[in-house]
Amino acid sequence: METAEFLRTLDREGRLLAVAAERAGTDAEVPTCADWTVRDLLRHTGVVHRWAAGFVGEGYGSPRPMGEPPELDGPELLEWFRAGHRRLVDILAAAPSDVECWHFLPAPSPLAFWTRRQAHETAVHRIDAEAAGGREFGDIAREFAADGVDELLRGFHARPRSKVRSEEPRVLRVRATDVDGAVWTVRLSAQPPVTVRDDGGAADCELTGPAAQLYLSLWNRVPFPGVTGDASVAALWRARSAIV
């Protein structure tokens, strides 16, 4: 996917998140995020949007802490969230393609990284807001979902902080059934997972299903769509893969 596509997705997903949050109400519990209410969800995502906008907009070259959310609630909190989301979209849209700033996963450019990361951040939390309102999840484009699986497996869980470890080497395969070539082999060991985008060799366990369902299940929002082989490998992922 191109950066412009991620930007359009970020724009749409943030607006959908706000609509879902307004329908649910800020006191509603978020069943996909333990101990969170919609209030917590809006505050968290709003802070992340402002944090990301700072790197691109100000060109920060090193890590910076996230700020604290304001003590707002109800309509004022929603207005604050919408303003931060709008500012992030506008900053990313106006940034030169060669903008230099800190980013934390490999990417073709800092702008490509931040636009992609915030699109996925916002899409997953849009799902959380819909879950809080007891509504069916809106669509997630299959190519975007496959990209999100790739970012999670080859980006987040390639980092030393990943807790998905196994003293006994294990192999997990992830296969999207609706996107050509969307298959990953994840090698688990006492070290961070190593993932390649292929289906070579035997796997102890395979997760299969539509890309959108795999995306949300690997982010621990919904059950795995299909599991074959040793289900304990899937359970290991579920137990240890939370991103903190």
Short mmCIF file of N, CA and C in Angstrom, two decimals, residues 64-243:
data_model
loop_
_atom_site.label_atom_id
_atom_site.label_comp_id
_atom_site.label_asym_id
_atom_site.label_seq_id
_atom_site.Cartn_x
_atom_site.Cartn_y
_atom_site.Cartn_z
N ARG A 64 10.54 10.59 22.38
CA ARG A 64 9.98 11.53 23.35
C ARG A 64 8.79 10.86 24.03
N PRO A 65 8.58 11.15 25.30
CA PRO A 65 7.45 10.52 26.00
C PRO A 65 6.12 11.05 25.48
N MET A 66 5.09 10.23 25.62
CA MET A 66 3.75 10.70 25.31
C MET A 66 3.29 11.66 26.40
N GLY A 67 2.43 12.57 26.02
CA GLY A 67 1.87 13.49 27.00
C GLY A 67 0.76 12.84 27.81
N GLU A 68 0.22 13.59 28.74
CA GLU A 68 -0.90 13.13 29.55
C GLU A 68 -2.20 13.66 28.95
N PRO A 69 -3.25 12.85 28.95
CA PRO A 69 -4.52 13.33 28.42
C PRO A 69 -5.16 14.34 29.36
N PRO A 70 -5.98 15.21 28.84
CA PRO A 70 -6.68 16.17 29.71
C PRO A 70 -7.80 15.48 30.48
N GLU A 71 -8.21 16.10 31.57
CA GLU A 71 -9.31 15.56 32.37
C GLU A 71 -10.64 16.02 31.77
N LEU A 72 -10.90 15.55 30.56
CA LEU A 72 -12.14 15.88 29.87
C LEU A 72 -13.03 14.66 29.80
N ASP A 73 -14.30 14.88 29.56
CA ASP A 73 -15.23 13.77 29.42
C ASP A 73 -16.37 14.22 28.51
N GLY A 74 -17.18 13.24 28.11
CA GLY A 74 -18.36 13.55 27.33
C GLY A 74 -18.07 14.27 26.03
N PRO A 75 -18.91 15.23 25.64
CA PRO A 75 -18.74 15.94 24.37
C PRO A 75 -17.39 16.66 24.26
N GLU A 76 -16.89 17.18 25.38
CA GLU A 76 -15.60 17.88 25.33
C GLU A 76 -14.46 16.93 25.02
N LEU A 77 -14.51 15.71 25.55
CA LEU A 77 -13.49 14.71 25.25
C LEU A 77 -13.55 14.31 23.78
N LEU A 78 -14.74 14.12 23.26
CA LEU A 78 -14.89 13.78 21.84
C LEU A 78 -14.36 14.90 20.95
N GLU A 79 -14.64 16.13 21.33
CA GLU A 79 -14.13 17.26 20.54
C GLU A 79 -12.61 17.29 20.55
N TRP A 80 -12.03 17.03 21.73
CA TRP A 80 -10.56 16.99 21.86
C TRP A 80 -9.98 15.87 21.00
N PHE A 81 -10.61 14.69 21.02
CA PHE A 81 -10.13 13.60 20.19
C PHE A 81 -10.20 13.96 18.71
N ARG A 82 -11.33 14.49 18.28
CA ARG A 82 -11.49 14.83 16.86
C ARG A 82 -10.48 15.88 16.42
N ALA A 83 -10.20 16.84 17.27
CA ALA A 83 -9.24 17.89 16.91
C ALA A 83 -7.84 17.31 16.76
N GLY A 84 -7.45 16.40 17.64
CA GLY A 84 -6.13 15.79 17.55
C GLY A 84 -5.99 14.90 16.32
N HIS A 85 -7.04 14.16 16.03
CA HIS A 85 -7.03 13.31 14.83
C HIS A 85 -6.93 14.16 13.57
N ARG A 86 -7.71 15.25 13.53
CA ARG A 86 -7.68 16.12 12.35
C ARG A 86 -6.29 16.75 12.18
N ARG A 87 -5.69 17.15 13.27
CA ARG A 87 -4.36 17.76 13.19
C ARG A 87 -3.34 16.75 12.70
N LEU A 88 -3.41 15.51 13.17
CA LEU A 88 -2.48 14.48 12.72
C LEU A 88 -2.62 14.25 11.22
N VAL A 89 -3.85 14.09 10.74
CA VAL A 89 -4.06 13.88 9.31
C VAL A 89 -3.52 15.06 8.50
N ASP A 90 -3.78 16.27 8.96
CA ASP A 90 -3.33 17.45 8.23
C ASP A 90 -1.80 17.55 8.21
N ILE A 91 -1.16 17.23 9.32
CA ILE A 91 0.31 17.29 9.38
C ILE A 91 0.92 16.24 8.44
N LEU A 92 0.40 15.04 8.46
CA LEU A 92 0.92 14.00 7.58
C LEU A 92 0.68 14.36 6.11
N ALA A 93 -0.46 14.94 5.81
CA ALA A 93 -0.77 15.31 4.43
C ALA A 93 0.14 16.41 3.92
N ALA A 94 0.54 17.32 4.81
CA ALA A 94 1.36 18.46 4.40
C ALA A 94 2.86 18.19 4.46
N ALA A 95 3.27 17.11 5.11
CA ALA A 95 4.70 16.85 5.32
C ALA A 95 5.39 16.50 4.00
N PRO A 96 6.62 16.99 3.80
CA PRO A 96 7.37 16.57 2.62
C PRO A 96 7.73 15.10 2.70
N SER A 97 7.85 14.45 1.56
CA SER A 97 8.11 13.00 1.54
C SER A 97 9.45 12.65 2.17
N ASP A 98 10.38 13.62 2.21
CA ASP A 98 11.70 13.35 2.78
C ASP A 98 11.86 13.90 4.19
N VAL A 99 10.74 14.14 4.89
CA VAL A 99 10.84 14.63 6.26
C VAL A 99 11.68 13.67 7.09
N GLU A 100 12.51 14.23 7.95
CA GLU A 100 13.36 13.41 8.82
C GLU A 100 12.86 13.50 10.26
N CYS A 101 12.64 12.36 10.88
CA CYS A 101 12.27 12.33 12.29
C CYS A 101 12.44 10.90 12.80
N TRP A 102 12.37 10.76 14.10
CA TRP A 102 12.52 9.44 14.73
C TRP A 102 11.32 8.56 14.40
N HIS A 103 11.60 7.25 14.21
CA HIS A 103 10.54 6.26 14.08
C HIS A 103 11.09 4.94 14.59
N PHE A 104 10.21 3.99 14.92
CA PHE A 104 10.70 2.83 15.68
C PHE A 104 10.56 1.48 14.99
N LEU A 105 10.09 1.44 13.75
CA LEU A 105 10.10 0.19 12.98
C LEU A 105 10.70 0.48 11.61
N PRO A 106 11.30 -0.51 10.96
CA PRO A 106 11.84 -0.29 9.61
C PRO A 106 10.74 0.18 8.66
N ALA A 107 11.08 1.12 7.80
CA ALA A 107 10.11 1.68 6.86
C ALA A 107 10.85 2.36 5.72
N PRO A 108 10.19 2.54 4.58
CA PRO A 108 10.84 3.24 3.46
C PRO A 108 11.22 4.67 3.81
N SER A 109 10.48 5.30 4.71
CA SER A 109 10.75 6.66 5.14
C SER A 109 10.04 6.91 6.45
N PRO A 110 10.46 7.94 7.22
CA PRO A 110 9.72 8.28 8.43
C PRO A 110 8.25 8.60 8.17
N LEU A 111 7.98 9.32 7.06
CA LEU A 111 6.59 9.65 6.75
C LEU A 111 5.78 8.39 6.46
N ALA A 112 6.35 7.46 5.71
CA ALA A 112 5.66 6.20 5.43
C ALA A 112 5.39 5.45 6.73
N PHE A 113 6.38 5.43 7.63
CA PHE A 113 6.19 4.74 8.90
C PHE A 113 5.03 5.32 9.69
N TRP A 114 5.07 6.63 9.94
CA TRP A 114 4.07 7.22 10.83
C TRP A 114 2.67 7.15 10.24
N THR A 115 2.55 7.29 8.93
CA THR A 115 1.22 7.23 8.32
C THR A 115 0.67 5.81 8.44
N ARG A 116 1.50 4.82 8.13
CA ARG A 116 1.06 3.43 8.26
C ARG A 116 0.74 3.07 9.70
N ARG A 117 1.63 3.41 10.62
CA ARG A 117 1.44 3.04 12.03
C ARG A 117 0.17 3.65 12.59
N GLN A 118 -0.07 4.92 12.29
CA GLN A 118 -1.26 5.55 12.84
C GLN A 118 -2.54 5.06 12.18
N ALA A 119 -2.47 4.66 10.94
CA ALA A 119 -3.65 4.05 10.30
C ALA A 119 -4.03 2.77 11.02
N HIS A 120 -3.05 1.92 11.33
CA HIS A 120 -3.34 0.67 12.02
C HIS A 120 -3.73 0.91 13.48
N GLU A 121 -3.04 1.81 14.15
CA GLU A 121 -3.40 2.16 15.53
C GLU A 121 -4.88 2.55 15.61
N THR A 122 -5.28 3.40 14.69
CA THR A 122 -6.63 3.94 14.73
C THR A 122 -7.66 2.91 14.30
N ALA A 123 -7.33 2.07 13.32
CA ALA A 123 -8.26 1.05 12.87
C ALA A 123 -8.57 0.05 13.99
N VAL A 124 -7.55 -0.41 14.69
CA VAL A 124 -7.78 -1.38 15.77
C VAL A 124 -8.62 -0.75 16.87
N HIS A 125 -8.34 0.52 17.20
CA HIS A 125 -9.12 1.16 18.25
C HIS A 125 -10.52 1.55 17.78
N ARG A 126 -10.72 1.73 16.49
CA ARG A 126 -12.09 1.88 15.98
C ARG A 126 -12.90 0.62 16.27
N ILE A 127 -12.28 -0.53 16.06
CA ILE A 127 -12.94 -1.80 16.39
C ILE A 127 -13.29 -1.85 17.87
N ASP A 128 -12.38 -1.37 18.72
CA ASP A 128 -12.65 -1.34 20.16
C ASP A 128 -13.86 -0.47 20.47
N ALA A 129 -13.95 0.68 19.82
CA ALA A 129 -15.08 1.57 20.07
C ALA A 129 -16.39 0.94 19.61
N GLU A 130 -16.37 0.24 18.49
CA GLU A 130 -17.57 -0.44 18.03
C GLU A 130 -17.96 -1.57 18.98
N ALA A 131 -16.97 -2.28 19.49
CA ALA A 131 -17.25 -3.34 20.45
C ALA A 131 -17.90 -2.78 21.72
N ALA A 132 -17.47 -1.60 22.14
CA ALA A 132 -18.03 -0.98 23.34
C ALA A 132 -19.50 -0.66 23.16
N GLY A 133 -19.90 -0.36 21.94
CA GLY A 133 -21.29 -0.06 21.67
C GLY A 133 -22.12 -1.27 21.32
N GLY A 134 -21.52 -2.46 21.36
CA GLY A 134 -22.24 -3.68 21.05
C GLY A 134 -22.63 -3.79 19.60
N ARG A 135 -21.91 -3.11 18.73
CA ARG A 135 -22.24 -3.10 17.31
C ARG A 135 -21.36 -4.09 16.54
N GLU A 136 -21.84 -4.54 15.41
CA GLU A 136 -21.01 -5.35 14.53
C GLU A 136 -19.86 -4.50 14.00
N PHE A 137 -18.71 -5.15 13.83
CA PHE A 137 -17.55 -4.42 13.35
C PHE A 137 -17.75 -4.00 11.89
N GLY A 138 -17.37 -2.77 11.60
CA GLY A 138 -17.39 -2.32 10.22
C GLY A 138 -16.29 -3.00 9.42
N ASP A 139 -16.35 -2.84 8.12
CA ASP A 139 -15.41 -3.51 7.23
C ASP A 139 -13.97 -3.04 7.44
N ILE A 140 -13.06 -3.96 7.22
CA ILE A 140 -11.63 -3.65 7.12
C ILE A 140 -11.17 -4.20 5.78
N ALA A 141 -10.61 -3.35 4.94
CA ALA A 141 -10.18 -3.79 3.62
C ALA A 141 -9.15 -4.90 3.75
N ARG A 142 -9.28 -5.93 2.92
CA ARG A 142 -8.42 -7.10 3.09
C ARG A 142 -6.95 -6.81 2.86
N GLU A 143 -6.61 -5.93 1.88
CA GLU A 143 -5.20 -5.60 1.66
C GLU A 143 -4.63 -4.83 2.84
N PHE A 144 -5.42 -3.93 3.40
CA PHE A 144 -4.99 -3.19 4.59
C PHE A 144 -4.80 -4.14 5.77
N ALA A 145 -5.73 -5.08 5.94
CA ALA A 145 -5.61 -6.04 7.03
C ALA A 145 -4.37 -6.90 6.88
N ALA A 146 -4.09 -7.35 5.66
CA ALA A 146 -2.87 -8.16 5.43
C ALA A 146 -1.63 -7.35 5.76
N ASP A 147 -1.64 -6.07 5.42
CA ASP A 147 -0.51 -5.22 5.76
C ASP A 147 -0.38 -5.10 7.28
N GLY A 148 -1.50 -5.04 7.99
CA GLY A 148 -1.45 -4.97 9.44
C GLY A 148 -0.89 -6.23 10.07
N VAL A 149 -1.21 -7.38 9.49
CA VAL A 149 -0.60 -8.64 9.96
C VAL A 149 0.91 -8.57 9.75
N ASP A 150 1.32 -8.08 8.60
CA ASP A 150 2.75 -7.99 8.30
C ASP A 150 3.45 -7.05 9.27
N GLU A 151 2.85 -5.90 9.54
CA GLU A 151 3.47 -4.96 10.48
C GLU A 151 3.62 -5.58 11.86
N LEU A 152 2.59 -6.29 12.30
CA LEU A 152 2.63 -6.89 13.62
C LEU A 152 3.69 -7.98 13.71
N LEU A 153 3.69 -8.89 12.73
CA LEU A 153 4.59 -10.04 12.79
C LEU A 153 6.04 -9.68 12.49
N ARG A 154 6.25 -8.90 11.43
CA ARG A 154 7.63 -8.60 11.01
C ARG A 154 8.15 -7.29 11.58
N GLY A 155 7.28 -6.54 12.24
CA GLY A 155 7.69 -5.28 12.84
C GLY A 155 7.70 -5.36 14.35
N PHE A 156 6.53 -5.29 14.97
CA PHE A 156 6.44 -5.26 16.43
C PHE A 156 7.11 -6.47 17.07
N HIS A 157 6.81 -7.67 16.58
CA HIS A 157 7.32 -8.86 17.27
C HIS A 157 8.70 -9.29 16.81
N ALA A 158 9.32 -8.50 15.96
CA ALA A 158 10.75 -8.72 15.67
C ALA A 158 11.62 -7.98 16.68
N ARG A 159 11.01 -7.13 17.48
CA ARG A 159 11.77 -6.32 18.44
C ARG A 159 12.10 -7.13 19.69
N PRO A 160 13.19 -6.78 20.37
CA PRO A 160 13.58 -7.51 21.58
C PRO A 160 12.51 -7.52 22.67
N ARG A 161 11.62 -6.53 22.68
CA ARG A 161 10.63 -6.48 23.75
C ARG A 161 9.48 -7.47 23.56
N SER A 162 9.41 -8.15 22.42
CA SER A 162 8.36 -9.15 22.25
C SER A 162 8.48 -10.24 23.31
N LYS A 163 7.36 -10.58 23.90
CA LYS A 163 7.33 -11.62 24.93
C LYS A 163 6.87 -12.97 24.40
N VAL A 164 6.69 -13.07 23.09
CA VAL A 164 6.29 -14.35 22.51
C VAL A 164 7.54 -15.21 22.38
N ARG A 165 7.81 -15.99 23.39
CA ARG A 165 9.01 -16.82 23.46
C ARG A 165 8.61 -18.26 23.78
N SER A 166 9.45 -19.20 23.35
CA SER A 166 9.22 -20.62 23.64
C SER A 166 10.57 -21.28 23.84
N GLU A 167 10.73 -21.95 24.97
CA GLU A 167 11.99 -22.66 25.21
C GLU A 167 12.18 -23.77 24.18
N GLU A 168 11.07 -24.40 23.80
CA GLU A 168 11.12 -25.40 22.73
C GLU A 168 10.83 -24.71 21.40
N PRO A 169 11.71 -24.79 20.43
CA PRO A 169 11.43 -24.14 19.14
C PRO A 169 10.11 -24.61 18.53
N ARG A 170 9.33 -23.65 18.08
CA ARG A 170 8.03 -23.94 17.49
C ARG A 170 7.87 -23.09 16.22
N VAL A 171 7.02 -23.54 15.33
CA VAL A 171 6.77 -22.80 14.08
C VAL A 171 5.27 -22.56 13.94
N LEU A 172 4.92 -21.30 13.81
CA LEU A 172 3.53 -20.89 13.60
C LEU A 172 3.39 -20.34 12.19
N ARG A 173 2.41 -20.82 11.48
CA ARG A 173 2.14 -20.27 10.14
C ARG A 173 0.82 -19.51 10.17
N VAL A 174 0.80 -18.38 9.47
CA VAL A 174 -0.38 -17.53 9.38
C VAL A 174 -0.70 -17.37 7.89
N ARG A 175 -1.93 -17.73 7.51
CA ARG A 175 -2.27 -17.72 6.08
C ARG A 175 -3.62 -17.04 5.86
N ALA A 176 -3.61 -15.95 5.12
CA ALA A 176 -4.86 -15.29 4.75
C ALA A 176 -5.44 -15.99 3.52
N THR A 177 -6.71 -16.28 3.57
CA THR A 177 -7.34 -17.04 2.50
C THR A 177 -7.89 -16.16 1.38
N ASP A 178 -7.86 -14.85 1.57
CA ASP A 178 -8.47 -13.96 0.57
C ASP A 178 -7.50 -12.93 -0.02
N VAL A 179 -6.20 -13.09 0.25
CA VAL A 179 -5.18 -12.19 -0.31
C VAL A 179 -4.05 -13.06 -0.87
N ASP A 180 -3.78 -12.95 -2.14
CA ASP A 180 -2.73 -13.75 -2.76
C ASP A 180 -1.38 -13.49 -2.10
N GLY A 181 -0.67 -14.56 -1.76
CA GLY A 181 0.68 -14.44 -1.21
C GLY A 181 0.76 -13.98 0.23
N ALA A 182 -0.38 -13.84 0.89
CA ALA A 182 -0.38 -13.36 2.28
C ALA A 182 -0.23 -14.54 3.23
N VAL A 183 1.00 -15.00 3.37
CA VAL A 183 1.30 -16.10 4.27
C VAL A 183 2.63 -15.82 4.95
N TRP A 184 2.68 -16.12 6.24
CA TRP A 184 3.87 -15.83 7.05
C TRP A 184 4.25 -17.07 7.85
N THR A 185 5.55 -17.27 8.00
CA THR A 185 6.07 -18.34 8.86
C THR A 185 6.80 -17.69 10.02
N VAL A 186 6.33 -17.98 11.23
CA VAL A 186 6.85 -17.35 12.45
C VAL A 186 7.60 -18.42 13.25
N ARG A 187 8.90 -18.22 13.41
CA ARG A 187 9.71 -19.18 14.16
C ARG A 187 9.89 -18.67 15.59
N LEU A 188 9.39 -19.47 16.52
CA LEU A 188 9.42 -19.12 17.93
C LEU A 188 10.54 -19.86 18.63
N SER A 189 11.22 -19.15 19.52
CA SER A 189 12.31 -19.73 20.29
C SER A 189 12.45 -18.90 21.56
N ALA A 190 13.57 -19.09 22.25
CA ALA A 190 13.83 -18.29 23.45
C ALA A 190 14.22 -16.86 23.10
N GLN A 191 14.39 -16.57 21.83
CA GLN A 191 14.72 -15.24 21.33
C GLN A 191 13.46 -14.61 20.71
N PRO A 192 13.51 -13.34 20.32
CA PRO A 192 12.34 -12.75 19.66
C PRO A 192 11.93 -13.54 18.43
N PRO A 193 10.66 -13.59 18.11
CA PRO A 193 10.21 -14.33 16.93
C PRO A 193 10.88 -13.83 15.66
N VAL A 194 11.11 -14.75 14.75
CA VAL A 194 11.66 -14.42 13.43
C VAL A 194 10.60 -14.81 12.40
N THR A 195 10.14 -13.83 11.64
CA THR A 195 9.05 -14.07 10.69
C THR A 195 9.50 -13.77 9.28
N VAL A 196 9.16 -14.67 8.38
CA VAL A 196 9.40 -14.46 6.95
C VAL A 196 8.07 -14.64 6.23
N ARG A 197 7.98 -13.96 5.10
CA ARG A 197 6.72 -14.03 4.34
C ARG A 197 6.84 -15.13 3.30
N ASP A 198 6.61 -16.35 3.77
CA ASP A 198 6.59 -17.51 2.88
C ASP A 198 5.89 -18.65 3.59
N ASP A 199 5.74 -19.78 2.90
CA ASP A 199 5.13 -20.94 3.54
C ASP A 199 6.03 -22.16 3.43
N GLY A 200 7.33 -21.91 3.49
CA GLY A 200 8.28 -23.01 3.36
C GLY A 200 8.43 -23.81 4.63
N GLY A 201 8.56 -25.12 4.48
CA GLY A 201 8.81 -26.00 5.62
C GLY A 201 7.55 -26.32 6.40
N ALA A 202 7.72 -27.24 7.34
CA ALA A 202 6.61 -27.68 8.17
C ALA A 202 6.31 -26.66 9.26
N ALA A 203 5.06 -26.62 9.69
CA ALA A 203 4.65 -25.76 10.79
C ALA A 203 3.98 -26.59 11.86
N ASP A 204 4.17 -26.23 13.11
CA ASP A 204 3.51 -26.92 14.21
C ASP A 204 2.03 -26.55 14.29
N CYS A 205 1.72 -25.32 13.90
CA CYS A 205 0.36 -24.82 14.00
C CYS A 205 0.12 -23.83 12.87
N GLU A 206 -1.08 -23.83 12.32
CA GLU A 206 -1.40 -22.87 11.26
C GLU A 206 -2.71 -22.16 11.58
N LEU A 207 -2.68 -20.84 11.43
CA LEU A 207 -3.86 -20.00 11.57
C LEU A 207 -4.30 -19.61 10.17
N THR A 208 -5.55 -19.83 9.83
CA THR A 208 -6.04 -19.51 8.51
C THR A 208 -7.38 -18.78 8.61
N GLY A 209 -7.63 -17.94 7.62
CA GLY A 209 -8.90 -17.24 7.56
C GLY A 209 -8.78 -15.97 6.77
N PRO A 210 -9.86 -15.24 6.60
CA PRO A 210 -9.80 -13.95 5.92
C PRO A 210 -8.82 -13.00 6.61
N ALA A 211 -8.18 -12.16 5.83
CA ALA A 211 -7.14 -11.28 6.36
C ALA A 211 -7.66 -10.42 7.51
N ALA A 212 -8.87 -9.89 7.38
CA ALA A 212 -9.40 -9.01 8.43
C ALA A 212 -9.55 -9.76 9.75
N GLN A 213 -9.99 -11.02 9.70
CA GLN A 213 -10.14 -11.78 10.93
C GLN A 213 -8.80 -12.15 11.53
N LEU A 214 -7.83 -12.48 10.68
CA LEU A 214 -6.48 -12.76 11.19
C LEU A 214 -5.89 -11.52 11.85
N TYR A 215 -6.05 -10.39 11.21
CA TYR A 215 -5.56 -9.10 11.73
C TYR A 215 -6.08 -8.86 13.14
N LEU A 216 -7.39 -8.95 13.31
CA LEU A 216 -7.98 -8.67 14.61
C LEU A 216 -7.67 -9.77 15.62
N SER A 217 -7.57 -11.01 15.17
CA SER A 217 -7.27 -12.08 16.12
C SER A 217 -5.83 -12.01 16.60
N LEU A 218 -4.90 -11.66 15.73
CA LEU A 218 -3.50 -11.55 16.14
C LEU A 218 -3.28 -10.35 17.07
N TRP A 219 -4.17 -9.36 16.96
CA TRP A 219 -4.18 -8.24 17.92
C TRP A 219 -5.07 -8.57 19.13
N ASN A 220 -5.51 -9.82 19.23
CA ASN A 220 -6.27 -10.30 20.39
C ASN A 220 -7.61 -9.59 20.57
N ARG A 221 -8.24 -9.23 19.44
CA ARG A 221 -9.57 -8.62 19.51
C ARG A 221 -10.69 -9.64 19.27
N VAL A 222 -10.43 -10.67 18.51
CA VAL A 222 -11.44 -11.70 18.21
C VAL A 222 -10.76 -13.06 18.26
N PRO A 223 -11.53 -14.16 18.33
CA PRO A 223 -10.92 -15.49 18.30
C PRO A 223 -10.23 -15.76 16.96
N PHE A 224 -9.30 -16.69 16.95
CA PHE A 224 -8.67 -17.09 15.69
C PHE A 224 -9.71 -17.72 14.79
N PRO A 225 -9.72 -17.38 13.50
CA PRO A 225 -10.75 -17.92 12.62
C PRO A 225 -10.61 -19.41 12.36
N GLY A 226 -9.38 -19.90 12.23
CA GLY A 226 -9.16 -21.32 11.99
C GLY A 226 -7.81 -21.74 12.52
N VAL A 227 -7.76 -22.83 13.27
CA VAL A 227 -6.51 -23.32 13.86
C VAL A 227 -6.36 -24.80 13.51
N THR A 228 -5.24 -25.16 12.91
CA THR A 228 -4.93 -26.57 12.66
C THR A 228 -3.57 -26.88 13.26
N GLY A 229 -3.36 -28.14 13.61
CA GLY A 229 -2.10 -28.53 14.22
C GLY A 229 -2.16 -28.36 15.72
N ASP A 230 -1.03 -28.04 16.32
CA ASP A 230 -0.89 -27.94 17.77
C ASP A 230 -1.48 -26.62 18.27
N ALA A 231 -2.66 -26.68 18.86
CA ALA A 231 -3.35 -25.48 19.31
C ALA A 231 -2.62 -24.77 20.44
N SER A 232 -1.69 -25.46 21.10
CA SER A 232 -0.96 -24.81 22.20
C SER A 232 -0.08 -23.67 21.67
N VAL A 233 0.32 -23.74 20.40
CA VAL A 233 1.12 -22.66 19.82
C VAL A 233 0.26 -21.42 19.64
N ALA A 234 -0.97 -21.61 19.19
CA ALA A 234 -1.91 -20.49 19.10
C ALA A 234 -2.19 -19.92 20.48
N ALA A 235 -2.33 -20.78 21.47
CA ALA A 235 -2.58 -20.33 22.84
C ALA A 235 -1.39 -19.54 23.38
N LEU A 236 -0.18 -19.95 23.02
CA LEU A 236 1.01 -19.22 23.42
C LEU A 236 0.97 -17.80 22.87
N TRP A 237 0.61 -17.68 21.60
CA TRP A 237 0.50 -16.34 21.01
C TRP A 237 -0.53 -15.51 21.79
N ARG A 238 -1.67 -16.08 22.04
CA ARG A 238 -2.74 -15.37 22.72
C ARG A 238 -2.29 -14.90 24.11
N ALA A 239 -1.54 -15.73 24.80
CA ALA A 239 -1.15 -15.42 26.17
C ALA A 239 -0.04 -14.39 26.27
N ARG A 240 0.83 -14.32 25.26
CA ARG A 240 2.06 -13.53 25.43
C ARG A 240 2.26 -12.39 24.44
N SER A 241 1.32 -12.20 23.52
CA SER A 241 1.59 -11.27 22.43
C SER A 241 1.11 -9.84 22.66
N ALA A 242 0.53 -9.56 23.82
CA ALA A 242 0.02 -8.20 24.03
C ALA A 242 1.14 -7.18 23.85
N ILE A 243 0.81 -6.08 23.16
CA ILE A 243 1.77 -5.01 22.92
C ILE A 243 1.65 -4.01 24.05
#
